């Protein structure tokens, strides 16, 4: 029986890094659009975001270059479509702007930092549920969550950094980022980020 978690090689691969950069550039663009729509309160476009983005990601997965060539493993992960769902849930959620901003920035900054640093400085790397995770990537993710937190709530007069709240937030989000079966964290991560930020900081 295959182990759920197994250690893998940390050997640097330029091709793997290029694929990650290509995927995450699309990821950042989608998050940027979502953040812009939320900031401008464009409700109609927020509603249209899901079908248009999901269709775009679906088509890109079907095209040999954009889909197969930048995917890892034998099977495509469909993470782009899940990202469209995750971002749409954030945009349409009945929460404050700062909470939405935090959830989007977690995907846009922390998740991307984890992926890129995980390729460059993995330290130790494992395969979990068909996804690769590393010590270096997890450390970068924690830093990214902190940056997202400051950018989202730092301007509020009532915001106060309490170490155990920040530690709890990072720890829980690390778990959701770690459990990334075929890109499902693109949905679970923003939901967790919204829920925890409402409880701890909003």
Coordinates of N, CA and C in Angstrom, one line a residue:
X1 N 0.8 -1.2 0.0 CA 0.0 0.0 0.0 C 0.9 1.3 0.0
X2 N 0.6 2.3 -0.8 CA 1.3 3.5 -0.9 C 1.1 4.3 0.3
X3 N 2.2 4.9 0.7 CA 2.1 5.8 1.9 C 1.5 7.2 1.5
X4 N 0.7 7.7 2.3 CA 0.1 9.0 2.1 C 1.1 10.1 2.0
X5 N 2.1 10.1 2.9 CA 3.2 11.1 2.9 C 4.5 10.3 2.6
X6 N 5.3 10.8 1.6 CA 6.6 10.2 1.4 C 7.6 11.2 1.0
X7 N 8.8 11.1 1.4 CA 9.9 12.0 1.1 C 10.3 11.9 -0.3
X8 N 10.6 13.0 -0.9 CA 11.0 13.0 -2.3 C 12.3 13.9 -2.5
X9 N 12.9 13.8 -3.6 CA 14.2 14.5 -3.9 C 14.0 16.0 -3.9
X10 N 15.0 16.7 -3.3 CA 15.0 18.1 -3.3 C 15.9 18.7 -4.4
X11 N 16.3 17.9 -5.4 CA 17.1 18.4 -6.5 C 16.5 19.5 -7.3
X12 N 17.2 20.6 -7.5 CA 16.6 21.7 -8.2 C 16.4 21.4 -9.7
X13 N 15.2 21.8 -10.2 CA 14.9 21.5 -11.6 C 14.4 22.9 -12.2
X14 N 15.2 23.4 -13.2 CA 14.8 24.6 -13.9 C 13.5 24.5 -14.6
X15 N 13.2 23.4 -15.2 CA 11.9 23.2 -15.9 C 10.8 23.2 -14.9
X16 N 10.9 22.6 -13.7 CA 9.9 22.6 -12.7 C 9.6 24.0 -12.2
X17 N 10.7 24.8 -12.0 CA 10.6 26.2 -11.6 C 9.9 27.0 -12.6
X18 N 10.2 26.8 -13.9 CA 9.5 27.5 -15.0 C 8.0 27.2 -15.0
X19 N 7.7 26.0 -14.8 CA 6.3 25.6 -14.8 C 5.5 26.2 -13.7
X20 N 6.2 26.3 -12.5 CA 5.6 26.9 -11.3 C 5.4 28.4 -11.5
X21 N 6.4 29.0 -12.1 CA 6.3 30.5 -12.4 C 5.2 30.8 -13.4
X22 N 5.0 29.9 -14.4 CA 4.0 30.1 -15.4 C 2.6 29.9 -14.7
X23 N 2.4 28.9 -13.9 CA 1.2 28.6 -13.3 C 0.8 29.8 -12.3
X24 N 1.8 30.2 -11.5 CA 1.6 31.2 -10.5 C 1.4 32.6 -11.0
X25 N 1.9 32.8 -12.2 CA 1.6 34.1 -12.9 C 0.2 34.3 -13.2
X26 N -0.4 33.2 -13.7 CA -1.9 33.1 -14.0 C -2.6 33.3 -12.7
X27 N -2.2 32.6 -11.7 CA -2.8 32.6 -10.3 C -2.8 34.0 -9.8
X28 N -1.7 34.7 -9.9 CA -1.6 36.1 -9.4 C -2.5 37.0 -10.2
X29 N -2.6 36.9 -11.5 CA -3.5 37.7 -12.3 C -4.9 37.5 -11.9
X30 N -5.3 36.3 -11.7 CA -6.7 36.0 -11.3 C -7.0 36.7 -9.9
X31 N -6.1 36.6 -9.0 CA -6.3 37.2 -7.7 C -6.3 38.7 -7.8
X32 N -5.5 39.3 -8.6 CA -5.4 40.7 -8.8 C -6.8 41.2 -9.3
X33 N -7.4 40.5 -10.3 CA -8.7 40.9 -10.8 C -9.7 40.8 -9.7
X34 N -9.7 39.8 -9.0 CA -10.7 39.6 -7.9 C -10.5 40.7 -6.9
X35 N -9.3 41.1 -6.5 CA -9.1 42.1 -5.5 C -9.5 43.5 -6.1
X36 N -9.3 43.7 -7.3 CA -9.7 45.0 -8.0 C -11.3 45.1 -7.9
X37 N -12.0 44.0 -8.3 CA -13.4 44.0 -8.3 C -14.0 44.2 -6.9
X38 N -13.4 43.6 -5.9 CA -13.9 43.8 -4.6 C -13.6 45.2 -4.1
X39 N -12.5 45.8 -4.4 CA -12.1 47.1 -4.0 C -13.0 48.2 -4.7
X40 N -13.5 47.9 -5.9 CA -14.3 48.9 -6.6 C -15.8 48.6 -6.4
X41 N -16.1 47.5 -5.7 CA -17.5 47.1 -5.4 C -18.3 46.9 -6.7
X42 N -17.7 46.2 -7.6 CA -18.4 45.9 -8.9 C -19.1 44.6 -8.8
X43 N -20.3 44.6 -8.3 CA -21.1 43.4 -8.0 C -21.4 42.6 -9.2
X44 N -21.8 43.2 -10.3 CA -22.2 42.5 -11.5 C -21.0 41.7 -12.0
X45 N -19.8 42.4 -12.1 CA -18.6 41.7 -12.6 C -18.1 40.7 -11.6
X46 N -18.4 40.9 -10.3 CA -18.0 39.8 -9.4 C -18.8 38.6 -9.6
X47 N -20.1 38.7 -9.9 CA -21.0 37.6 -10.2 C -20.5 36.9 -11.5
X48 N -20.1 37.7 -12.5 CA -19.7 37.1 -13.8 C -18.3 36.5 -13.7
X49 N -17.5 36.8 -12.7 CA -16.1 36.4 -12.6 C -16.0 34.9 -12.6
X50 N -16.9 34.2 -11.9 CA -16.8 32.7 -11.8 C -17.0 32.0 -13.2
X51 N -18.1 32.3 -13.9 CA -18.3 31.6 -15.2 C -17.2 31.9 -16.2
X52 N -16.8 33.2 -16.2 CA -15.7 33.6 -17.2 C -14.4 33.0 -16.9
X53 N -14.0 33.1 -15.6 CA -12.7 32.5 -15.2 C -12.7 31.0 -15.3
X54 N -13.7 30.4 -14.8 CA -13.8 28.9 -14.9 C -13.7 28.4 -16.3
X55 N -14.4 29.1 -17.2 CA -14.4 28.8 -18.7 C -13.0 29.0 -19.2
X56 N -12.4 30.1 -18.8 CA -11.0 30.3 -19.3 C -10.0 29.3 -18.9
X57 N -10.1 28.9 -17.6 CA -9.2 27.9 -17.1 C -9.5 26.5 -17.7
X58 N -10.8 26.2 -17.9 CA -11.1 25.0 -18.6 C -10.5 24.9 -20.0
X59 N -10.7 26.0 -20.7 CA -10.1 26.0 -22.1 C -8.6 25.8 -22.1
X60 N -8.0 26.6 -21.1 CA -6.5 26.5 -21.1 C -6.0 25.1 -20.7
X61 N -6.8 24.4 -19.9 CA -6.4 23.0 -19.6 C -6.6 22.1 -20.8
X62 N -7.4 22.4 -21.7 CA -7.7 21.6 -22.9 C -6.6 21.8 -24.0
X63 N -6.0 23.0 -23.9 CA -5.0 23.3 -24.9 C -3.6 22.7 -24.4
X64 N -3.0 22.0 -25.3 CA -1.8 21.2 -25.0 C -0.7 22.1 -24.3
X65 N -0.5 23.3 -24.8 CA 0.6 24.1 -24.2 C 0.2 24.6 -22.9
X66 N -0.9 25.3 -22.8 CA -1.3 26.0 -21.5 C -1.7 25.0 -20.5
X67 N -2.2 23.8 -20.9 CA -2.7 22.9 -19.9 C -1.6 21.9 -19.5
X68 N -1.4 20.9 -20.4 CA -0.5 19.8 -20.1 C 1.0 20.3 -19.8
X69 N 1.4 21.3 -20.6 CA 2.8 21.7 -20.5 C 3.2 22.4 -19.2
X70 N 2.2 23.0 -18.5 CA 2.5 23.6 -17.2 C 1.9 22.9 -16.0
X71 N 1.4 21.7 -16.3 CA 0.9 20.9 -15.2 C 2.0 19.9 -14.7
X72 N 1.9 19.5 -13.4 CA 2.8 18.5 -12.9 C 2.1 17.2 -12.8
X73 N 2.9 16.2 -13.1 CA 2.3 14.8 -13.0 C 1.6 14.4 -14.3
X74 N 1.0 13.2 -14.3 CA 0.3 12.7 -15.5 C -1.0 13.3 -15.6
X75 N -1.6 13.7 -14.5 CA -3.0 14.2 -14.6 C -3.0 15.7 -14.3
X76 N -3.8 16.5 -15.0 CA -4.0 17.9 -14.7 C -4.7 18.0 -13.4
X77 N -4.4 19.1 -12.7 CA -5.0 19.3 -11.3 C -6.3 20.1 -11.3
X78 N -6.6 20.8 -12.3 CA -7.8 21.6 -12.4 C -7.8 22.7 -11.3
X79 N -6.6 23.0 -10.8 CA -6.6 24.0 -9.7 C -7.1 25.4 -10.1
X80 N -6.9 25.7 -11.4 CA -7.4 27.0 -11.9 C -8.9 27.2 -11.7
X81 N -9.7 26.1 -12.1 CA -11.1 26.2 -11.9 C -11.5 26.3 -10.4
X82 N -10.8 25.5 -9.6 CA -11.0 25.6 -8.2 C -10.7 27.0 -7.6
X83 N -9.6 27.6 -8.2 CA -9.3 29.0 -7.8 C -10.4 30.0 -8.2
X84 N -11.0 29.8 -9.3 CA -12.1 30.6 -9.7 C -13.3 30.5 -8.7
X85 N -13.6 29.3 -8.3 CA -14.6 29.0 -7.3 C -14.2 29.7 -6.0
X86 N -13.0 29.5 -5.5 CA -12.5 30.0 -4.2 C -12.6 31.5 -4.2
X87 N -12.1 32.2 -5.3 CA -12.2 33.6 -5.3 C -13.6 34.2 -5.4
X88 N -14.5 33.5 -6.1 CA -15.9 33.9 -6.2 C -16.6 33.8 -4.9
X89 N -16.3 32.8 -4.1 CA -16.9 32.6 -2.8 C -16.4 33.8 -1.9
X90 N -15.2 34.2 -2.0 CA -14.7 35.3 -1.2 C -15.4 36.6 -1.6
X91 N -15.5 36.9 -2.9 CA -16.0 38.1 -3.4 C -17.5 38.3 -3.0
X92 N -18.2 37.2 -3.0 CA -19.7 37.2 -2.7 C -20.0 37.0 -1.3
X93 N -19.0 36.8 -0.4 CA -19.3 36.5 1.0 C -19.7 37.8 1.7
X94 N -20.7 37.7 2.6 CA -21.2 38.9 3.4 C -20.2 39.3 4.5
X95 N -19.0 39.6 4.2 CA -18.0 40.0 5.2 C -17.4 41.4 4.8
X96 N -16.6 42.0 5.7 CA -16.0 43.3 5.4 C -15.0 43.2 4.4
X97 N -14.7 44.3 3.8 CA -13.7 44.4 2.7 C -12.3 43.9 3.1
X98 N -11.9 44.2 4.4 CA -10.6 43.8 4.9 C -10.5 42.3 5.0
X99 N -11.6 41.6 5.3 CA -11.6 40.2 5.4 C -11.4 39.6 4.0
X100 N -12.2 40.1 3.1 CA -12.1 39.6 1.7 C -10.6 39.8 1.1
X101 N -10.1 41.0 1.4 CA -8.7 41.3 1.0 C -7.7 40.4 1.5
X102 N -7.9 40.0 2.8 CA -6.9 39.1 3.5 C -7.0 37.7 2.8
X103 N -8.2 37.2 2.6 CA -8.4 35.9 2.0 C -7.8 35.8 0.6
X104 N -8.0 36.9 -0.2 CA -7.4 37.0 -1.5 C -5.9 37.1 -1.5
X105 N -5.4 37.9 -0.6 CA -3.9 38.1 -0.5 C -3.2 36.8 0.0
X106 N -3.9 36.0 0.8 CA -3.3 34.7 1.2 C -3.0 33.9 0.0
X107 N -4.0 33.8 -0.9 CA -3.8 33.1 -2.2 C -2.8 33.8 -3.1
X108 N -2.8 35.1 -3.1 CA -2.0 35.8 -4.0 C -0.5 36.0 -3.6
X109 N -0.3 36.1 -2.2 CA 1.0 36.3 -1.7 C 1.6 35.0 -1.1
X110 N 0.9 34.5 0.0 CA 1.4 33.4 0.8 C 1.5 32.1 -0.1
X111 N 0.4 31.8 -0.8 CA 0.4 30.6 -1.6 C 1.5 30.6 -2.7
X112 N 1.6 31.7 -3.3 CA 2.6 31.9 -4.4 C 4.1 31.8 -3.8
X113 N 4.3 32.5 -2.7 CA 5.6 32.5 -2.0 C 6.0 31.0 -1.7
X114 N 5.0 30.3 -1.1 CA 5.3 28.9 -0.8 C 5.7 28.1 -2.0
X115 N 5.0 28.3 -3.1 CA 5.3 27.5 -4.3 C 6.7 27.8 -4.9
X116 N 7.0 29.1 -5.0 CA 8.3 29.5 -5.6 C 9.5 29.2 -4.7
X117 N 9.4 29.5 -3.4 CA 10.5 29.2 -2.5 C 10.6 27.7 -2.3
X118 N 9.5 27.0 -2.4 CA 9.6 25.6 -2.3 C 10.3 24.9 -3.4
X119 N 10.4 25.6 -4.6 CA 11.2 25.1 -5.7 C 12.6 25.5 -5.5
X120 N 12.9 26.7 -5.1 CA 14.2 27.3 -5.0 C 15.0 26.8 -3.7
X121 N 14.3 26.8 -2.6 CA 15.0 26.4 -1.3 C 14.1 25.4 -0.5
X122 N 13.9 24.2 -1.0 CA 12.9 23.3 -0.4 C 13.4 22.8 1.0
X123 N 14.7 22.7 1.2 CA 15.3 22.2 2.5 C 14.9 20.7 2.6
X124 N 13.7 20.4 2.8 CA 13.2 19.0 2.9 C 11.8 18.9 2.2
X125 N 11.6 17.9 1.4 CA 10.4 17.9 0.5 C 9.7 16.6 0.7
X126 N 8.4 16.6 0.7 CA 7.5 15.4 0.8 C 6.4 15.5 -0.3
X127 N 5.9 14.4 -0.6 CA 4.7 14.3 -1.5 C 3.5 13.9 -0.6
X128 N 2.5 14.7 -0.6 CA 1.3 14.5 0.2 C 0.0 14.6 -0.7
X129 N -0.7 13.5 -0.8 CA -1.9 13.5 -1.6 C -1.7 14.0 -3.0
X130 N -0.6 13.6 -3.7 CA -0.3 13.9 -5.0 C 0.2 15.4 -5.2
X131 N 0.5 16.0 -4.1 CA 1.1 17.4 -4.2 C 2.4 17.4 -3.4
X132 N 3.3 18.3 -3.8 CA 4.6 18.4 -3.2 C 4.6 19.6 -2.2
X133 N 5.2 19.3 -1.0 CA 5.3 20.3 0.0 C 6.7 20.2 0.6
X134 N 7.2 21.4 1.0 CA 8.5 21.5 1.5 C 8.6 22.3 2.8
X135 N 9.7 22.2 3.5 CA 9.9 23.0 4.7 C 10.1 24.4 4.3
X136 N 11.0 24.7 3.3 CA 11.2 26.0 2.8 C 9.9 26.7 2.3
X137 N 9.1 25.9 1.6 CA 7.8 26.5 1.1 C 6.9 26.8 2.3
X138 N 6.8 26.0 3.3 CA 6.0 26.2 4.5 C 6.4 27.5 5.2
X139 N 7.7 27.6 5.4 CA 8.2 28.8 6.0 C 7.9 30.1 5.3
X140 N 8.0 30.0 3.9 CA 7.7 31.2 3.1 C 6.2 31.5 3.2
X141 N 5.3 30.4 3.3 CA 3.9 30.6 3.4 C 3.6 31.3 4.7
X142 N 4.2 31.0 5.8 CA 4.0 31.7 7.0 C 4.3 33.2 6.9
X143 N 5.4 33.5 6.3 CA 5.8 34.9 6.1 C 4.8 35.6 5.2
X144 N 4.3 34.9 4.2 CA 3.3 35.5 3.3 C 2.0 35.7 4.0
X145 N 1.6 34.9 4.9 CA 0.3 35.1 5.7 C 0.5 36.3 6.5
X146 N 1.6 36.5 7.1 CA 1.9 37.7 8.0 C 1.8 38.9 7.2
X147 N 2.4 38.9 6.0 CA 2.4 40.1 5.1 C 0.9 40.4 4.7
X148 N 0.2 39.4 4.3 CA -1.2 39.6 4.0 C -2.0 40.2 5.1
X149 N -1.7 39.7 6.3 CA -2.4 40.2 7.5 C -2.2 41.7 7.7
X150 N -0.9 42.1 7.6 CA -0.6 43.5 7.8 C -1.2 44.4 6.7
X151 N -1.1 43.9 5.5 CA -1.6 44.7 4.3 C -3.1 44.8 4.4
X152 N -3.8 43.9 5.0 CA -5.3 43.9 5.1 C -5.8 44.6 6.3
X153 N -5.2 44.4 7.5 CA -5.8 44.9 8.7 C -4.9 46.0 9.4
X154 N -3.7 46.2 8.8 CA -2.7 47.1 9.5 C -3.1 48.5 9.5
X155 N -4.0 48.9 8.6 CA -4.4 50.3 8.6 C -5.6 50.6 9.5
X156 N -6.1 49.6 10.2 CA -7.3 49.8 11.1 C -6.8 50.2 12.5
X157 N -7.4 51.2 13.0 CA -7.1 51.7 14.3 C -7.3 50.7 15.4
X158 N -8.3 49.8 15.2 CA -8.6 48.8 16.2 C -7.8 47.5 16.1
X159 N -7.0 47.4 15.1 CA -6.2 46.2 14.9 C -5.0 46.2 15.8
X160 N -4.8 45.1 16.5 CA -3.7 44.9 17.4 C -3.1 43.5 17.2
X161 N -1.8 43.4 17.0 CA -1.1 42.1 16.8 C -1.0 41.4 18.2
X162 N -1.6 40.3 18.3 CA -1.5 39.5 19.5 C -0.8 38.2 19.1
X163 N 0.3 37.9 19.6 CA 1.2 36.8 19.1 C 0.4 35.4 19.0
X164 N -0.4 35.1 20.0 CA -1.0 33.8 19.9 C -2.1 33.7 18.8
X165 N -2.7 34.9 18.5 CA -3.7 34.9 17.5 C -3.0 34.7 16.1
X166 N -1.9 35.4 15.9 CA -1.2 35.3 14.7 C -0.6 33.9 14.5
X167 N -0.1 33.4 15.6 CA 0.4 32.0 15.5 C -0.6 31.0 15.2
X168 N -1.8 31.1 15.8 CA -2.9 30.2 15.6 C -3.4 30.3 14.1
X169 N -3.5 31.6 13.6 CA -3.9 31.8 12.2 C -3.0 31.1 11.3
X170 N -1.7 31.4 11.5 CA -0.7 30.8 10.6 C -0.7 29.3 10.6
X171 N -0.8 28.7 11.8 CA -0.8 27.3 12.0 C -1.9 26.6 11.3
X172 N -3.1 27.1 11.5 CA -4.3 26.5 10.8 C -4.3 26.7 9.3
X173 N -3.8 27.8 8.8 CA -3.7 28.0 7.4 C -2.6 27.1 6.8
X174 N -1.6 26.9 7.5 CA -0.5 26.0 7.1 C -1.1 24.6 6.8
X175 N -2.0 24.2 7.7 CA -2.7 22.8 7.6 C -3.5 22.8 6.3
X176 N -4.3 23.8 6.0 CA -5.1 23.9 4.8 C -4.2 23.9 3.6
X177 N -3.1 24.7 3.6 CA -2.2 24.7 2.5 C -1.5 23.4 2.3
X178 N -1.2 22.7 3.4 CA -0.5 21.4 3.3 C -1.4 20.4 2.6
X179 N -2.7 20.4 2.9 CA -3.7 19.4 2.4 C -4.2 19.9 1.0
X180 N -3.4 19.7 0.0 CA -3.7 20.3 -1.3 C -3.9 19.2 -2.4
X181 N -5.0 18.4 -2.2 CA -5.2 17.4 -3.2 C -5.8 18.0 -4.5
X182 N -5.0 18.0 -5.6 CA -5.5 18.5 -6.9 C -6.0 19.9 -6.8
X183 N -5.3 20.7 -6.0 CA -5.6 22.2 -6.0 C -6.8 22.5 -5.1
X184 N -7.3 21.6 -4.3 CA -8.5 21.9 -3.4 C -8.2 23.1 -2.5
X185 N -6.9 23.3 -2.2 CA -6.6 24.4 -1.2 C -7.0 25.8 -1.8
X186 N -7.2 25.9 -3.1 CA -7.7 27.1 -3.7 C -9.1 27.5 -3.3
X187 N -9.8 26.5 -2.7 CA -11.1 26.7 -2.1 C -11.1 26.7 -0.6
X188 N -10.4 25.7 0.0 CA -10.4 25.6 1.4 C -9.6 26.7 2.1
X189 N -8.5 27.1 1.5 CA -7.6 28.1 2.1 C -8.3 29.5 2.2
X190 N -9.0 30.0 1.2 CA -9.6 31.3 1.4 C -10.8 31.3 2.3
X191 N -11.5 30.1 2.3 CA -12.6 30.0 3.3 C -12.1 30.0 4.7
X192 N -11.0 29.3 5.0 CA -10.4 29.2 6.3 C -9.9 30.6 6.7
X193 N -9.2 31.3 5.7 CA -8.7 32.6 6.0 C -9.8 33.6 6.3
X194 N -10.9 33.6 5.6 CA -12.0 34.4 5.9 C -12.6 34.1 7.3
X195 N -12.8 32.9 7.6 CA -13.5 32.5 8.8 C -12.6 32.9 10.0
X196 N -11.3 32.6 10.0 CA -10.4 32.9 11.1 C -10.2 34.4 11.3
X197 N -10.1 35.1 10.2 CA -9.9 36.6 10.3 C -11.1 37.3 10.9
X198 N -12.3 36.8 10.6 CA -13.5 37.3 11.2 C -13.5 37.1 12.7
X199 N -13.1 35.9 13.1 CA -13.1 35.5 14.5 C -12.0 36.2 15.3
X200 N -10.8 36.3 14.7 CA -9.7 36.9 15.4 C -9.4 38.4 15.2
X201 N -9.8 38.9 14.1 CA -9.3 40.3 13.8 C -10.4 41.3 13.4
X202 N -11.5 40.8 12.8 CA -12.5 41.7 12.3 C -13.4 42.3 13.4

